[in-house]
């Protein structure tokens, strides 16, 4: 096993759990702590990527671009990454983000739709960025299928392609098989992004590393969508024990989690009943808070909504279907009572 | 008397062009389809048109230009090709109904602003998401001023062809602009999602609108329902999944009431399968625009005669 490159995405995936309320001060404090602890890449964007600020996903307290500029200013060694989902963000926001300091662009598509990202990869490469492809909801397709989609991203110019377990639905052997298939098919690097909905955020990341992953993601305190992500400070401790610490200061990351991130968290993401249901039903982790809100409004069990969304094969970004399904469940209940 | 119809042609023998052939043969109205022109002699669309008795040519725009009687041309090629076609069609006095994102002429959404542009030489149909959602944003904004409108169009993966996939940003820009210019929202935002579920999902759209000030929900609801009925006249599979929902949300303008409309569009299943409501609403809108233009031309002809 090689020492992987770690990207901390507290300031992107954590945006979901924070209901997109990150401020410039939060960004400055978190980036400074991560940078001092030796984290080489820090992702900063609305949870749904550039231009994600919306009614569908939640409005940002502070514009993405201002947070990115703040991060770039605060970082001395770490490089700043941003996320872009074609269909939500466009090349306009990509260009603006580069002007404000983004150095690495991560481009995410549903794992079946890699071919909508070609223009964005090309533009990012033309602008001299490092690029990462994100195949979201990778549990929904076989390792072989994913390898083909990853090869498309490689052909567009991706420097690395991630297997993204957006639903936190994978078991360790699922993660390993997918990473292995991408490693066999690609010349570029392969990454893995975990969610902890089934309590396997760290376990799946370790399985991915054993299968050859070159890059992994973490969030301080696991602050992310659903039950959160693999905790950066836990990953650092585990990598160190495995003898593949890429230069992370384990104790400093524990401090960052404890004293910088924990005090500003609205809640500790955890595999509670609704979050487990996300992993169990295989739906997008960001559905969690939206399903809770709609469930409360309409008096519907969020788990029933999430399971139905899984049955309908919903994908990343389909938050609007939560209301739709909940209203249908209400109508069904009215008919049967 | 003499001619009671206007001769029309379709450029582009892909999915959209071919579906439009079926629609124009099914309900010709004041139009007579005389030509389908593509550039691939082996395309299924040309073969189908030929089998249906429509002249099919692989000579593209040249086939149209050779035919002086054609007065209306539906362009279902690509934005890049339409830029060239638009010039040639204008120079030879044909009306272009543009189904590509080229936007050389004004945007039209039939129940909102079609009659304002009856003398335009070129009109543009925006995007599938625009045709589906702009009528509803307009329905809200005619009842109460709209500060912000946002739409999410979710289409079956299989219904999104290479053109959409390579130019997905165009959908976002163009639809958002349409929400403002035609829908009447002060600010518009559009999101598109491709869903690969099997069997494929019907086209779905969610429209969110944040009214500027206080408003009467009943009036907004009535306006939306009236608009749905109007769109159904030319897109029979256009329907609300639920009555409009009103709830309070945190927005950049403070805690505000938000109108949410959940819409489904089922295609007529002419050439394209019923799930492809996104393609159906484009061809159905195009037919509707063509029909109104043709009637207008016939009226003008009577006046001149």
Coordinates of C-alpha atoms in Angstrom, one line a residue:
Chain A
X1 CA 0.0 0.0 0.0
X2 CA 1.3 3.4 -1.0
X3 CA 0.7 6.6 1.1
X4 CA -2.4 8.1 -0.5
X5 CA -3.1 11.7 -1.2
X6 CA -5.8 13.0 1.1
X7 CA -8.3 15.7 0.2
X8 CA -10.2 17.2 3.0
X9 CA -13.7 18.1 2.0
X10 CA -15.1 19.4 5.3
X11 CA -15.7 22.7 3.5
X12 CA -17.6 21.1 0.7
X13 CA -19.3 17.9 1.8
X14 CA -19.7 19.5 5.2
X15 CA -21.7 22.3 3.6
X16 CA -24.7 19.9 3.5
X17 CA -24.6 19.2 7.2
X18 CA -24.1 22.9 7.9
X19 CA -27.1 23.8 5.7
X20 CA -24.6 25.8 3.5
X21 CA -24.1 28.3 6.4
X22 CA -20.2 28.4 6.2
X23 CA -18.8 31.9 6.7
X24 CA -15.5 33.4 5.7
X25 CA -14.3 33.0 9.3
X26 CA -15.2 29.3 9.3
X27 CA -13.2 28.8 6.1
X28 CA -10.2 30.7 7.4
X29 CA -10.1 28.8 10.7
X30 CA -10.6 25.3 9.1
X31 CA -8.2 25.9 6.2
X32 CA -5.5 27.2 8.5
X33 CA -5.8 24.2 10.8
X34 CA -5.8 21.7 7.9
X35 CA -2.9 23.4 6.2
X36 CA -0.8 23.4 9.4
X37 CA -1.6 19.7 9.9
X38 CA -0.2 18.9 6.4
X39 CA -3.4 18.2 4.4
X40 CA -2.3 18.8 0.8
X41 CA -5.8 19.5 -0.8
X42 CA -8.8 21.3 0.6
X43 CA -12.1 21.4 -1.2
X44 CA -14.3 24.4 -0.7
X45 CA -17.6 24.8 -2.5
X46 CA -21.4 24.6 -1.8
X47 CA -22.2 20.9 -1.1
X48 CA -23.7 20.6 -4.6
X49 CA -20.8 22.3 -6.3
X50 CA -20.3 25.6 -7.9
X51 CA -23.7 27.4 -8.4
X52 CA -25.3 24.8 -6.0
X53 CA -26.9 27.7 -4.0
X54 CA -30.6 27.2 -4.8
X55 CA -34.0 26.4 -3.4
X56 CA -33.5 22.8 -4.6
X57 CA -30.4 22.3 -2.4
X58 CA -30.3 25.2 0.0
X59 CA -29.0 28.8 -0.5
X60 CA -25.5 29.6 0.6
X61 CA -25.0 32.0 3.4
X62 CA -21.8 33.3 1.8
X63 CA -21.2 33.0 -2.0
X64 CA -19.0 30.1 -3.0
X65 CA -16.5 32.3 -4.8
X66 CA -15.9 34.4 -1.7
X67 CA -15.3 31.3 0.4
X68 CA -12.9 30.0 -2.2
X69 CA -11.0 33.3 -2.3
X70 CA -10.8 33.2 1.5
X71 CA -9.5 29.6 1.5
X72 CA -6.8 30.5 -1.1
X73 CA -5.6 33.4 1.0
X74 CA -5.5 31.3 4.2
X75 CA -3.6 28.3 2.7
X76 CA 0.2 28.4 2.7
X77 CA 0.9 25.0 1.4
X78 CA -2.4 23.3 0.7
X79 CA -4.0 23.6 -2.7
X80 CA -7.6 24.6 -3.1
X81 CA -10.1 22.4 -4.9
X82 CA -13.7 23.0 -6.0
X83 CA -16.5 20.8 -7.1
X84 CA -18.6 21.2 -10.2
X85 CA -21.7 19.2 -11.2
X86 CA -22.5 19.7 -14.9
X87 CA -26.2 20.4 -15.1
X88 CA -25.9 22.6 -12.0
X89 CA -22.7 24.6 -12.5
X90 CA -21.4 25.6 -15.8
X91 CA -18.1 26.8 -17.5
X92 CA -19.0 30.3 -16.4
X93 CA -18.7 29.4 -12.7
X94 CA -15.7 27.3 -13.5
X95 CA -13.9 30.3 -15.0
X96 CA -14.9 32.5 -12.1
X97 CA -13.7 30.0 -9.5
X98 CA -10.3 29.8 -11.2
X99 CA -10.1 33.6 -11.1
X100 CA -10.8 33.4 -7.3
X101 CA -8.0 30.9 -6.7
X102 CA -9.2 27.3 -7.4
X103 CA -6.3 25.1 -8.4
X104 CA -7.9 21.6 -8.6
X105 CA -11.3 21.1 -10.2
X106 CA -13.3 18.0 -9.2
X107 CA -16.1 17.3 -11.8
X108 CA -18.9 15.1 -10.7
X109 CA -21.5 13.2 -12.7
X110 CA -24.0 10.4 -12.0
X111 CA -21.9 7.3 -12.6
X112 CA -23.8 6.5 -15.8
X113 CA -23.4 10.0 -17.3
X114 CA -19.7 10.7 -17.6
X115 CA -20.2 12.0 -21.1
X116 CA -21.8 15.3 -20.0
X117 CA -18.4 16.4 -18.4
X118 CA -16.3 16.6 -21.6
X119 CA -16.5 20.3 -22.1
X120 CA -15.8 21.0 -18.4
X121 CA -12.7 18.8 -18.3
X122 CA -11.4 20.4 -21.5
X123 CA -11.8 23.9 -20.2
X124 CA -10.2 23.1 -16.8
X125 CA -7.2 21.5 -18.5
X126 CA -6.9 24.4 -20.9
X127 CA -6.9 26.7 -17.9
X128 CA -4.0 24.6 -16.4
X129 CA -5.9 23.0 -13.6
X130 CA -5.4 19.6 -12.1
X131 CA -8.7 17.7 -12.6
X132 CA -10.5 14.9 -10.8
X133 CA -13.5 13.0 -12.1
X134 CA -16.2 12.0 -9.6
X135 CA -18.5 9.0 -10.5
X136 CA -21.3 9.6 -8.0
X137 CA -23.6 6.9 -6.7
X138 CA -21.1 4.3 -7.9
X139 CA -22.9 1.5 -5.9
X140 CA -25.6 1.5 -8.6
X141 CA -23.4 0.0 -11.3
X142 CA -21.0 -2.9 -11.7
X143 CA -17.2 -2.4 -11.5
X144 CA -16.9 -3.1 -15.2
X145 CA -19.5 -0.5 -16.1
X146 CA -17.8 2.1 -13.9
X147 CA -14.4 1.4 -15.5
X148 CA -15.9 2.3 -18.9
X149 CA -17.3 5.6 -17.5
X150 CA -14.0 6.3 -15.8
X151 CA -12.2 5.7 -19.1
X152 CA -14.4 8.4 -20.7
X153 CA -13.3 10.9 -18.0
X154 CA -9.7 9.9 -18.5
X155 CA -10.1 10.5 -22.2
X156 CA -11.5 14.0 -21.5
X157 CA -8.4 14.9 -19.4
X158 CA -9.1 13.7 -15.8
X159 CA -5.9 13.3 -13.8
X160 CA -7.7 11.0 -11.4
X161 CA -11.1 9.3 -11.3
X162 CA -12.9 8.7 -8.0
X163 CA -15.3 5.9 -7.1
X164 CA -17.8 7.9 -5.1
X165 CA -20.1 6.1 -2.6
X166 CA -22.5 9.0 -2.5
X167 CA -25.2 6.9 -0.8
X168 CA -22.8 5.3 1.7
X169 CA -24.3 2.0 0.5
X170 CA -21.2 0.0 -0.2
X171 CA -19.7 -2.8 1.9
X172 CA -15.9 -3.1 1.9
X173 CA -15.8 -5.7 -0.9
X174 CA -18.0 -3.4 -3.1
X175 CA -15.5 -0.5 -2.7
X176 CA -12.5 -2.8 -3.3
X177 CA -13.9 -4.3 -6.5
X178 CA -14.8 -0.9 -8.0
X179 CA -11.4 0.6 -7.2
X180 CA -9.6 -2.5 -8.6
X181 CA -11.6 -2.3 -11.8
X182 CA -10.7 1.3 -12.3
X183 CA -7.0 0.7 -11.5
X184 CA -6.9 -2.1 -14.1
X185 CA -8.6 0.1 -16.8
X186 CA -7.0 3.5 -16.3
X187 CA -3.5 4.9 -16.5
X188 CA -4.4 7.9 -14.3
X189 CA -4.9 7.8 -10.6
X190 CA -7.9 6.3 -8.8
X191 CA -9.7 7.7 -5.7
X192 CA -12.4 6.8 -3.3
X193 CA -14.9 8.9 -1.4
X194 CA -16.9 7.3 1.4
X195 CA -20.0 8.1 3.4
X196 CA -20.6 6.6 6.8
X197 CA -24.3 5.7 6.5
X198 CA -23.7 2.0 7.2
X199 CA -20.8 2.8 9.6
X200 CA -18.2 1.9 7.0
X201 CA -16.7 5.2 6.1
X202 CA -13.3 4.3 7.4
X203 CA -13.6 0.6 6.7
X204 CA -14.5 1.1 3.0
X205 CA -11.7 3.7 2.6
X206 CA -9.2 1.2 4.0
X207 CA -10.6 -1.5 1.6
X208 CA -10.2 0.9 -1.3
X209 CA -6.6 1.6 -0.3
X210 CA -5.8 -2.1 -0.2
X211 CA -7.3 -2.3 -3.7
X212 CA -4.9 0.3 -4.9
X213 CA -6.6 3.7 -4.4
X214 CA -4.2 6.6 -4.8
X215 CA -6.4 9.3 -3.4
X216 CA -9.0 9.4 -0.6
X217 CA -11.3 12.0 0.9
X218 CA -12.1 12.9 4.5
X219 CA -13.9 15.5 6.6
X220 CA -13.0 16.7 10.1
X221 CA -15.4 15.0 12.5
X222 CA -16.9 13.3 9.5
X223 CA -18.8 16.5 8.8
X224 CA -20.7 15.7 5.6
X225 CA -24.0 14.6 4.1
X226 CA -25.9 11.7 5.5
X227 CA -24.1 10.1 8.4
X228 CA -21.0 12.1 7.3
X229 CA -17.8 11.0 5.6
X230 CA -14.7 9.2 6.7
X231 CA -13.3 11.4 9.5
X232 CA -10.0 13.0 8.4
X233 CA -8.5 12.7 11.9
X234 CA -9.4 9.0 12.0
X235 CA -8.0 8.4 8.5
X236 CA -4.7 10.1 9.6
X237 CA -4.4 7.8 12.7
X238 CA -5.2 4.7 10.6
X239 CA -2.8 5.6 7.8
X240 CA -0.1 6.3 10.4
X241 CA -0.6 2.9 12.1
X242 CA -0.5 1.3 8.6
X243 CA 2.9 2.9 8.0
X244 CA 1.6 4.9 5.0
X245 CA 1.1 8.3 6.6
X246 CA 1.5 10.8 3.7
X247 CA 2.8 13.5 6.1
X248 CA -0.2 14.3 8.2
X249 CA 0.1 15.5 11.7
X250 CA -2.3 13.1 13.5
X251 CA -2.5 15.1 16.8
X252 CA -3.0 18.4 15.0
X253 CA -5.9 16.9 13.0
X254 CA -7.5 15.6 16.2
X255 CA -7.2 19.2 17.6
X256 CA -8.7 20.7 14.4
X257 CA -11.6 18.3 14.7
X258 CA -12.1 18.9 18.4
X259 CA -11.6 22.6 18.7
X260 CA -12.2 24.1 15.3
X261 CA -15.0 22.0 13.7
X262 CA -16.9 20.4 16.6
X263 CA -17.9 23.8 18.1
X264 CA -19.5 25.1 14.9
X265 CA -21.3 21.9 14.0
X266 CA -25.2 22.0 14.2
X267 CA -25.1 18.3 15.0
X268 CA -22.7 15.4 14.8
X269 CA -23.5 13.4 11.6
X270 CA -24.0 9.8 12.8
X271 CA -25.6 6.6 11.5
X272 CA -28.9 7.1 13.2
X273 CA -32.1 5.6 11.9
X274 CA -32.7 8.0 9.0
X275 CA -29.0 8.0 8.0
X276 CA -28.8 4.2 8.0
X277 CA -31.9 4.2 5.8
X278 CA -30.0 6.3 3.2
X279 CA -27.2 3.7 3.0
X280 CA -29.7 0.8 3.2
X281 CA -31.9 2.2 0.5
X282 CA -29.0 3.4 -1.6
X283 CA -30.1 7.0 -2.0
X284 CA -28.0 10.2 -2.2
X285 CA -26.7 11.2 1.3
X286 CA -27.8 14.8 0.9
X287 CA -31.5 13.7 0.9
X288 CA -31.2 13.3 4.7
X289 CA -32.1 16.8 6.0
X290 CA -34.5 17.4 3.2
X291 CA -36.4 14.2 3.9
X292 CA -36.5 15.0 7.6
X293 CA -37.9 18.5 6.9
X294 CA -40.5 17.3 4.4
X295 CA -41.4 14.3 6.7
X296 CA -42.0 16.6 9.6
X297 CA -44.1 19.0 7.5
X298 CA -46.3 16.3 6.1
X299 CA -46.3 13.8 9.0
X300 CA -44.6 11.1 7.0
X301 CA -41.8 8.7 8.2
X302 CA -38.7 10.0 6.3
X303 CA -37.6 6.3 6.1
X304 CA -40.6 5.4 4.0
X305 CA -39.8 8.3 1.7
X306 CA -36.1 7.4 1.4
X307 CA -36.9 3.7 0.7
X308 CA -39.4 4.7 -2.1
X309 CA -36.8 7.0 -3.6
X310 CA -34.3 4.1 -3.6
X311 CA -36.9 1.9 -5.4
X312 CA -37.4 4.7 -8.0
X313 CA -33.6 4.7 -8.7
X314 CA -33.2 8.4 -8.0
X315 CA -29.8 9.9 -8.5
X316 CA -27.6 12.7 -7.2
X317 CA -29.4 16.0 -7.1
X318 CA -33.0 14.8 -7.2
X319 CA -34.0 16.5 -3.9
X320 CA -37.3 17.7 -5.5
X321 CA -38.6 14.1 -5.7
X322 CA -38.6 14.0 -1.9
X323 CA -41.7 16.2 -1.7
X324 CA -43.2 14.4 -4.6
X325 CA -42.9 11.0 -3.0
X326 CA -44.0 12.3 0.4
X327 CA -47.2 13.8 -1.1
X328 CA -47.9 10.5 -2.8
X329 CA -47.5 8.6 0.5
X330 CA -49.9 11.1 2.2
X331 CA -52.4 10.5 -0.6
X332 CA -52.0 6.7 -0.3
X333 CA -52.6 7.0 3.5
X334 CA -55.7 9.1 3.0
X335 CA -57.1 6.5 0.5
X336 CA -56.6 3.6 2.8
X337 CA -57.9 5.3 6.0
Chain B
X1 CA -58.8 30.8 -53.4
X2 CA -56.4 28.0 -54.4
X3 CA -53.8 27.2 -51.7
X4 CA -55.3 26.6 -48.3
X5 CA -52.1 25.3 -46.7
X6 CA -48.6 26.5 -46.3
X7 CA -45.8 24.3 -47.5
X8 CA -43.3 23.5 -44.8
X9 CA -40.0 21.5 -44.5
X10 CA -38.1 19.9 -41.7
X11 CA -34.3 20.2 -41.5
X12 CA -32.6 17.4 -39.5
X13 CA -33.5 13.7 -39.7
X14 CA -32.6 12.8 -36.1
X15 CA -35.1 11.9 -33.3
X16 CA -36.6 15.4 -33.1
X17 CA -37.0 15.9 -36.9
X18 CA -38.5 12.5 -37.3
X19 CA -41.0 12.8 -34.5
X20 CA -42.0 16.1 -36.0
X21 CA -42.7 14.4 -39.3
X22 CA -45.2 12.1 -37.5
X23 CA -46.8 15.1 -35.7
X24 CA -47.2 17.1 -38.9
X25 CA -48.7 14.1 -40.8
X26 CA -51.0 13.3 -37.8
X27 CA -52.4 16.8 -37.5
X28 CA -51.4 18.9 -40.5
X29 CA -53.7 21.8 -39.8
X30 CA -52.8 24.6 -42.1
X31 CA -49.4 23.1 -43.0
X32 CA -48.4 20.7 -45.7
X33 CA -45.1 18.9 -45.0
X34 CA -43.3 18.6 -48.3
X35 CA -39.8 17.7 -47.3
X36 CA -37.6 16.2 -44.7
X37 CA -33.9 17.1 -45.3
X38 CA -31.1 15.5 -43.5
X39 CA -27.4 15.0 -44.3
X40 CA -27.1 11.3 -43.6
X41 CA -28.5 9.2 -46.5
X42 CA -28.7 6.2 -44.3
X43 CA -30.6 7.8 -41.4
X44 CA -33.6 6.0 -40.1
X45 CA -35.5 9.3 -40.2
X46 CA -35.2 9.7 -43.9
X47 CA -36.2 6.1 -44.5
X48 CA -39.3 6.5 -42.3
X49 CA -40.3 9.8 -44.0
X50 CA -39.9 8.2 -47.4
X51 CA -42.1 5.2 -46.3
X52 CA -44.7 7.7 -45.1
X53 CA -44.8 9.4 -48.5
X54 CA -42.8 12.5 -47.6
X55 CA -40.0 13.6 -49.9
X56 CA -36.8 12.8 -48.1
X57 CA -33.5 14.3 -49.1
X58 CA -29.9 13.9 -47.8
X59 CA -28.9 17.3 -49.3
X60 CA -29.6 19.2 -46.1
X61 CA -30.4 22.9 -46.5
X62 CA -29.7 22.8 -50.3
X63 CA -32.8 20.7 -50.7
X64 CA -34.9 23.4 -49.0
X65 CA -33.3 26.2 -51.0
X66 CA -34.2 24.4 -54.3
X67 CA -37.8 24.4 -53.3
X68 CA -39.2 28.0 -53.6
X69 CA -42.7 27.1 -52.4
X70 CA -41.5 26.2 -48.9
X71 CA -42.5 29.1 -46.6
X72 CA -41.8 27.6 -43.1
X73 CA -38.7 25.6 -42.1
X74 CA -38.4 23.7 -38.8
X75 CA -34.7 23.4 -37.9
X76 CA -33.9 20.4 -35.8
X77 CA -30.2 20.1 -36.6
X78 CA -27.7 21.7 -34.2
X79 CA -27.0 25.2 -32.9
X80 CA -23.9 25.4 -35.1
X81 CA -25.7 24.3 -38.3
X82 CA -28.6 26.6 -37.5
X83 CA -26.4 29.7 -37.5
X84 CA -25.6 29.0 -41.2
X85 CA -29.2 27.9 -42.0
X86 CA -30.7 31.0 -40.4
X87 CA -28.8 33.3 -42.7
X88 CA -29.7 31.3 -45.9
X89 CA -33.4 31.0 -44.9
X90 CA -33.7 34.7 -44.1
X91 CA -32.1 35.6 -47.4
X92 CA -34.6 33.5 -49.3
X93 CA -37.6 34.7 -47.3
X94 CA -38.5 31.6 -45.3
X95 CA -39.6 31.6 -41.7
X96 CA -37.4 29.6 -39.5
X97 CA -38.7 27.8 -36.4
X98 CA -35.5 26.9 -34.5
X99 CA -35.5 23.9 -32.2
X100 CA -31.7 24.2 -31.6
X101 CA -30.2 26.4 -28.8
X102 CA -28.8 28.8 -31.5
X103 CA -31.3 31.6 -30.5
X104 CA -30.9 33.8 -33.7
X105 CA -34.5 35.0 -33.2
X106 CA -36.7 35.8 -30.2
X107 CA -37.7 33.1 -27.7
X108 CA -41.2 31.8 -28.1
X109 CA -43.4 29.8 -25.7
X110 CA -46.7 29.2 -27.4
X111 CA -49.2 30.1 -24.7
X112 CA -47.1 33.1 -23.5
X113 CA -45.8 35.2 -26.3
X114 CA -46.2 33.5 -29.7
X115 CA -48.5 36.2 -31.0
X116 CA -46.0 38.9 -30.3
X117 CA -43.6 37.5 -32.9
X118 CA -45.8 36.5 -35.8
X119 CA -43.8 38.7 -38.2
X120 CA -40.4 37.6 -37.0
X121 CA -38.4 35.8 -39.7
X122 CA -36.9 33.4 -37.1
X123 CA -38.1 32.2 -33.7
X124 CA -36.4 30.0 -31.1
X125 CA -38.0 27.4 -28.9
X126 CA -35.5 27.8 -26.1
X127 CA -35.1 24.3 -24.5
X128 CA -37.3 21.3 -23.6
X129 CA -37.1 22.4 -19.9
X130 CA -38.0 25.9 -21.0
X131 CA -41.1 24.8 -22.9
X132 CA -42.2 22.8 -19.9
X133 CA -41.6 25.3 -17.1
X134 CA -41.7 28.8 -18.5
X135 CA -45.5 28.7 -18.9
X136 CA -45.8 27.9 -15.2
X137 CA -43.4 30.7 -14.1
X138 CA -45.4 33.0 -16.4
X139 CA -48.6 31.8 -14.8
X140 CA -47.3 32.8 -11.3
X141 CA -45.8 36.1 -12.5
X142 CA -49.1 37.2 -14.2
X143 CA -50.8 36.7 -10.8
X144 CA -48.0 38.2 -8.6
X145 CA -44.5 39.6 -9.4
X146 CA -41.8 36.9 -9.1
X147 CA -38.5 37.8 -7.5
X148 CA -36.9 34.5 -8.3
X149 CA -37.8 31.3 -10.2
X150 CA -35.9 28.1 -10.3
X151 CA -36.6 25.0 -12.2
X152 CA -35.3 21.4 -12.1
X153 CA -35.8 19.3 -15.2
X154 CA -35.2 15.6 -14.8
X155 CA -35.1 13.6 -18.0
X156 CA -34.5 9.9 -18.8
X157 CA -30.9 9.3 -19.7
X158 CA -31.9 7.6 -22.8
X159 CA -33.8 10.6 -24.1
X160 CA -30.7 12.9 -23.9
X161 CA -28.9 12.7 -27.2
X162 CA -25.3 13.6 -27.9
X163 CA -26.3 17.2 -28.6
X164 CA -27.7 17.7 -25.1
X165 CA -24.8 15.9 -23.5
X166 CA -22.1 17.9 -25.2
X167 CA -23.8 21.2 -24.6
X168 CA -25.4 20.7 -21.2
X169 CA -24.3 24.2 -20.1
X170 CA -26.4 25.7 -22.9
X171 CA -29.5 24.1 -21.3
X172 CA -28.7 25.8 -18.1
X173 CA -28.0 29.3 -19.5
X174 CA -30.8 29.3 -22.1
X175 CA -33.5 28.0 -19.8
X176 CA -32.6 30.4 -17.0
X177 CA -32.7 33.3 -19.4
X178 CA -36.1 32.2 -20.7
X179 CA -37.4 32.1 -17.1
X180 CA -36.5 35.8 -16.9
X181 CA -37.3 37.1 -20.4
X182 CA -40.5 35.1 -21.1
X183 CA -41.4 33.8 -17.6
X184 CA -41.2 37.2 -16.0
X185 CA -39.0 36.3 -13.1
X186 CA -36.6 38.9 -12.0
X187 CA -33.9 36.2 -11.6
X188 CA -34.0 32.7 -13.1
X189 CA -32.0 29.5 -12.4
X190 CA -32.2 26.2 -14.1
X191 CA -30.9 22.7 -13.2
X192 CA -31.0 19.6 -15.4
X193 CA -30.6 16.1 -14.2
X194 CA -30.2 12.9 -16.3
X195 CA -31.7 9.9 -14.6
X196 CA -30.7 6.5 -15.9
X197 CA -33.4 4.4 -14.2
X198 CA -34.8 1.4 -16.1
X199 CA -37.6 1.4 -17.2
X200 CA -37.0 5.1 -18.1
X201 CA -38.7 7.8 -16.2
X202 CA -41.2 10.3 -17.7
X203 CA -39.9 13.8 -18.0
X204 CA -40.3 15.6 -14.7
X205 CA -40.0 19.2 -13.8
X206 CA -40.1 21.1 -10.6
X207 CA -40.8 24.8 -10.6
X208 CA -40.1 26.9 -7.6
X209 CA -41.1 30.6 -7.5
X210 CA -40.5 33.2 -4.8
X211 CA -43.1 36.0 -5.1
X212 CA -41.9 39.5 -4.6
X213 CA -44.5 40.4 -1.9
X214 CA -47.8 39.3 -0.5
X215 CA -50.1 37.3 -2.8
X216 CA -53.3 35.4 -2.9
X217 CA -52.5 31.6 -3.1
X218 CA -55.9 30.9 -4.6
X219 CA -55.2 33.3 -7.5
X220 CA -51.8 31.8 -8.1
X221 CA -53.3 28.3 -8.1
X222 CA -56.0 29.2 -10.5
X223 CA -53.6 30.9 -12.9
X224 CA -51.4 27.8 -12.9
X225 CA -54.3 25.5 -13.5
X226 CA -55.6 27.6 -16.4
X227 CA -52.1 27.5 -17.9
X228 CA -51.8 23.8 -17.6
X229 CA -55.1 23.4 -19.5
X230 CA -53.8 25.7 -22.2
X231 CA -50.5 23.7 -22.7
X232 CA -52.5 20.5 -22.7
X233 CA -54.2 21.7 -25.9
X234 CA -51.0 21.0 -27.8
X235 CA -49.1 18.7 -25.3
X236 CA -51.8 16.2 -24.1
X237 CA -49.4 14.5 -21.7
X238 CA -48.6 17.7 -19.7
X239 CA -50.0 17.5 -16.2
X240 CA -49.4 18.5 -12.6
X241 CA -48.5 15.7 -10.2
X242 CA -50.0 17.5 -7.3
X243 CA -51.8 20.9 -6.7
X244 CA -49.2 23.7 -6.2
X245 CA -47.6 23.6 -2.7
X246 CA -47.0 26.8 -0.7
X247 CA -44.5 26.8 2.1
X248 CA -42.1 29.1 4.0
X249 CA -38.4 28.8 3.2
X250 CA -35.2 30.5 4.1
X251 CA -34.0 32.5 1.1
X252 CA -31.5 35.3 0.4
X253 CA -34.5 37.7 0.7
X254 CA -35.4 36.4 4.2
X255 CA -38.0 33.9 5.1
X256 CA -40.4 33.9 2.2
X257 CA -43.3 31.8 0.9
X258 CA -42.3 29.6 -2.0
X259 CA -44.6 28.2 -4.6
X260 CA -43.6 24.6 -5.7
X261 CA -45.2 23.0 -8.7
X262 CA -44.5 19.4 -9.6
X263 CA -45.0 18.7 -13.3
X264 CA -44.9 15.5 -15.4
X265 CA -44.7 15.4 -19.2
X266 CA -45.6 12.2 -21.0
X267 CA -44.8 12.1 -24.7
X268 CA -47.5 11.3 -27.3
X269 CA -45.4 8.3 -28.4
X270 CA -45.4 9.3 -32.1
X271 CA -41.8 8.3 -33.1
X272 CA -40.2 8.7 -29.7
X273 CA -41.2 6.6 -26.7
X274 CA -43.7 8.1 -24.2
X275 CA -41.1 8.6 -21.5
X276 CA -39.3 11.2 -23.7
X277 CA -41.7 14.0 -22.8
X278 CA -38.8 16.3 -23.1
X279 CA -38.5 15.7 -26.8
X280 CA -42.3 15.5 -27.3
X281 CA -42.8 19.0 -25.8
X282 CA -40.3 20.4 -28.3
X283 CA -41.9 18.9 -31.3
X284 CA -45.4 19.6 -30.1
X285 CA -44.5 23.2 -29.4
X286 CA -42.9 23.5 -32.8
X287 CA -46.0 22.1 -34.5
X288 CA -48.1 24.6 -32.5
X289 CA -45.8 27.5 -33.5
X290 CA -45.8 26.4 -37.1
X291 CA -49.6 26.2 -37.2
X292 CA -50.1 29.7 -35.8
X293 CA -47.5 31.1 -38.3
X294 CA -49.2 29.2 -41.2
X295 CA -52.6 30.6 -40.2
X296 CA -51.1 34.0 -40.1
X297 CA -49.5 33.7 -43.5
X298 CA -52.8 32.4 -45.0
X299 CA -54.6 35.4 -43.5
X300 CA -52.1 37.8 -45.0
X301 CA -52.4 36.0 -48.3
X302 CA -56.2 36.5 -48.3
X303 CA -55.8 40.2 -47.5
X304 CA -53.3 40.6 -50.4
X305 CA -55.6 38.7 -52.7

